[in-house]
Structure formats: structure tokens, C-alpha cells
Amino acid sequence: MFPSLDLSARVRASLAASAKALRSLDWSWSTPYKNWLPHVSPVDIKADLVAALTGAVVVLPQGVAFATIAGMPPEYGLYAGMVPAIIAAWFGSSRHLVSGPTTAASVVLFSSLSLLAVPGSPDYVTLALTLTFMVGVLELALGFARLGALVNFISHSVVVGFTAGAAVLIAAKQLKHFFGIEMDSGGPLHEILFQFTLHALEITPGATLVAATTLAIGIACKRWLPQIPYMIVAMIGGSLLALGLNDWLGADRTGIATVGALPATLPPLSAPSLSFEHLRELAPAALAMTLFALTEAVSIGRSLAARGGYRIDGNQEFIGQGLSNIAGSFFSAYVATGSFNRSGVNYEAGARTPLASIFAAFMLMGIVLFVAPYASYLPKAAMAGVLFLVAWGLIDFKEIRHILHASKRETGVLGVTFFSAIFLELEFAIFAGVLLSLVLYLDRTSKPRLVTLAPNPLLPNHAFSNTSDHTVAQCPQLRFLRIDGSLFFGSVAHIEQYFDQLRIDHPQQKHLAIFADGINFVDLQGGQTLARETQRRLADGGGLYLINIKQGLWEALERCGCLDETEARNVFQTKTAAVRAIYQKLDKGVCTGCDKRIFRECNS
């Protein structure tokens, strides 16, 4: 009896401890909507509903096309724009990012799975669902590991260049629908333009007229009637024109292609295969697609956030994308990520909160159920005209001009990202821009600013100033140097070359005092550089001294044993103490014939 009571008490105590531990965990990741939902107004809801209707219409032809590219049945492209879009918007941090199927994700999925199964077959679909689940788990794990800070390595110039490059590609890929040409619109810009040149004589006048009219209506409404949803008006105008031309001349003569009838079904339940064999086969593809999908989603989210005047949380975005793909794998959706087309449409249509993406997903369900058969009246040329408007709106000309005038380095990053996007691969453009940004940053930090200082008799208390002003004299035996930067393996070569040049150009200045308040940290190689310079100057009859050393720098030098070389007594916390102590070590014979007299000690 007593042992059972004791066991029961232990069980209750264990459960209580577990409950307490669960309560102590940070569950804020599950309620990101608390940051924006309480502030939603009726005006916001109205704007989101208008943007959602536009987005729901736009995703219809795209979903079918992307599914075809991915080797999936056409309806799976629509399913990928339903449940995943809702989950990503609810658990993400971006107000405008719309998740769903994308061209790049579809191409990557096809290239990864086409060697393992026949595209479109049940086995292929099962592998796609499994890959989607694995991508979601990896994205979620990265979010919980707080690796969202990776987004900080995507500089503003990368975002602007990537956005502009993607906008050009969006427009280029719509050329075949805008002009009614049957051509391959995959690949980089130069291949698309080459294909367009080959088929230029095949332009369909009817399709071109519909696309141009749609574009003109959109531009006119946006400029003179900004209060109405110009994209929807433009699509309706283009569709009515196409319908009239077909009734007048006949669909065979006009050659105006339409989206076509779509299956009227909601996403059925599905299940990924978690067999060890499938997990092993898909692991490399899952990792590659995870990195690409997250980079794409966060880049798009960050670019739209910059234009919307808010910030996104990279960790929360990782979590939202992960949950959306995990849920999507159980609702017949393949890998979803941030879509530039639909996110751009969402932003340009006036969306204000993530409700726009959620409304669009539910509207898409309704459209698929009740309106899908009538999609056969929606011309692809009208969709192309709308996407031309979207592409133009995504190019931030004002910010591009600002970058071009502000910094040559940032201009280089912008150019590399932009041209990589239009001539190489869209996802490679991000990596190229980030890599170049890091290289330029390392180049800048590897060359810390080295400034020679000396007491200025014209300033109060003989304050130190830059000797670039030739009215400030230096001591013939002692040089004061300020290092603005860190001493690490990447910068020691630059600093050592400067030290060597100092000994060559100014052999009489055997004493070197370094103002260390500009040194943020030092690694082992940087500490050894100071130690070696100390030994050289001691051998020449001089010395090396550190002034205003930070606590962290002191501890780092102690850990690497470099203070044993530089000697702790040669470290000073004030300039006055340093000058008083170093003056005692100067050659008084040189001082006797010196006319500089820059220290108070010289006059005494």
C-alpha cells in the first residue's frame, strides 16, 4: 500500500514538473498573429479582400502551369496554393508574402524526382509528398534552432537587385502569352529572348491586342482611378475583349488561348511515405530544396517588408514555411515557398495584412468548386498583361538610383545580383549577391584604418589630433597610432606591412604607442602580431605600448599569452599616464636637441 502511494506521488510530482517545464518554454512562435491581428480594422479587411480576389484569380493559371512543370497532375498546383498558403500566412511574420507553387521549386522538384519515378505516376506523387514533408521538417528545425539570423546576410542591395532581376524574368516569361507564341519560356533571359526572336513571325494579333488592352486598362486605372482594383478591372476588360473577338471572328481565327476548364475538387487527404528507403533517397534533394526555398521566401518577404515599411522575423518565417509544407504534404500539395508573382500581385493590389493571403486561399477553394469550369474564358494574354504590370511595380527605380549614387561597393553587389538573376538562375542570384557582400565586407574589415596622432598645442589640454594636419608635429622618438578595427587573421597582414613600413620610413621612432580603444577584439594571430612587433622594437632599443585597452581585449590578450610578451606594465588606461611613463624611456640626448617640445614633460 505504502509503496504504491509513494509511486503515485512520484508520478504526480513528475507530471507537475513536466507541466511546469512546458509552461516555462517560449510558445510565442505559435501565436505570431498577436502582433497584427488586434490592429486589423474594417478598412484593412476590405483592402485585403480586394487583394485576395486578385490573387485567387492569378493563381489559377499559374498553379496548373507550375504543376505541369513539376511533373505533377495539374490539380496539385492548385492544392499547393490552398492549405500551405493559409498556414504560412498565419504562422509567418510577413504581411504580404504569399506561399504556394513556384517555377523554380517546380523545376527543382522535377529534376530531383524524375530519375526516381515516372512523372505524373502515383509513385511520383508519393515521392513529391514525402519530399514536401521532409522539406517542412528541415525548415521547422532551422526555425526552432534560431537560424533565421541567416537572413541578415542578405544585404539591402541584394534584395533590390534580386527583386529587379525577378521582375524582368516575370515579364520575359510572359512574352509567349502576351504575343500568343508557342515557345519555350524556361531558362535565363537571353535564352527566352532568343526563343522569342526565332518565333517573332508567329505573333498572334488577337492575343497581342488582348494583352496590350489589358495592360493599358491597368495603367490607366492605376494612374487616374487608384481607388478601384485596377488588376481585376484590367483582367475583366481583357477577357471581355477576347470574348468579343472570338464571337466576331471565331476562336480558330483569333488564336486567343485561355486557361481552360479546371477540376472542381478540394484537396484530398494524403500521406507521405516515411520508409527508410525513401528518406535516404530524398535526403540530398530535401536539403538542397530547403535551403533554396527558405532563401527565396525570406528574400521575397524581406524585399516586400522593406517596401511596406516593416520588418520580418527570419526565425518565425522559417517556422511558418516549415509548418506550411508539413501540412501541405497531408493535403495533396507539393513543395510550397514564397511566390514572387503572387506576392507582388498581393502587394500591388493593396494588401495590408496576412489575411489577404488567407482570404485568397479560401477564395481559390471556392473558385475551384464553383467557377473552375468558367476559367476557360480567362485569356492567358490578359494574365500576361497583368503580370507585366506586376513586374513593373516590383522594380524600385528610386532605390536603385540611390544605391548607384551612394556606394560603388553596393552598386557592384546590386549589379552582380541583378545580372545573375536575369542571365543565370534566380536562386543563384541570391547566393552570388550574398557571397559578394561577404567578400566586400571581409575586404573592408581586413584593412582597418590606421591613424597617426600627436598632441596638438592649439587644442585645450593638448588634445591628440590627426597628424595629416601638417601643423601638428610628432615626437622624433615616439609615434602614437590608433587602430580602428579588429586584429584577426584577416587583418594582420595589412597591419604587419604598416609596421614594417614605419620602421623603414621612421627608424628614429623606436617607440610605438597604440590607442586600443578602436580595437573590438583580437584573435590568437592578432595577439601574436602585437607580440612580434614588441620583440622587434625591444631589439631596436624601443618598445610597444597599449593605451585605453578594453576589458575584452585585455582578457583575449591574456588568454593567448600575448601580454607576457608586451608586458603588462606597458599597458595604460590614460594618455597622461602613458606619456609620463614612456617619456622616461626616451633617449634624452635626442630630446636635448629637439625643438618640437610637444609634451609637457619636454618643457620641464
Coordinates of C-alpha atoms in Angstrom, one line a residue, residues 70 80 107 166 394 407 437 485 511 522 527 570:
A70 CA 6.9 19.8 -61.7
A80 CA -0.3 23.8 -53.2
V107 CA 11.9 22.8 -61.7
A166 CA 13.0 38.6 -60.8
L394 CA 8.4 45.4 -58.4
S407 CA 28.4 53.5 -53.0
S437 CA 28.6 41.2 -50.0
G485 CA 39.3 47.8 -36.4
H511 CA 58.7 53.6 -29.5
V522 CA 41.8 40.2 -31.1
G527 CA 47.8 38.9 -30.5
N570 CA 53.4 48.7 -20.9

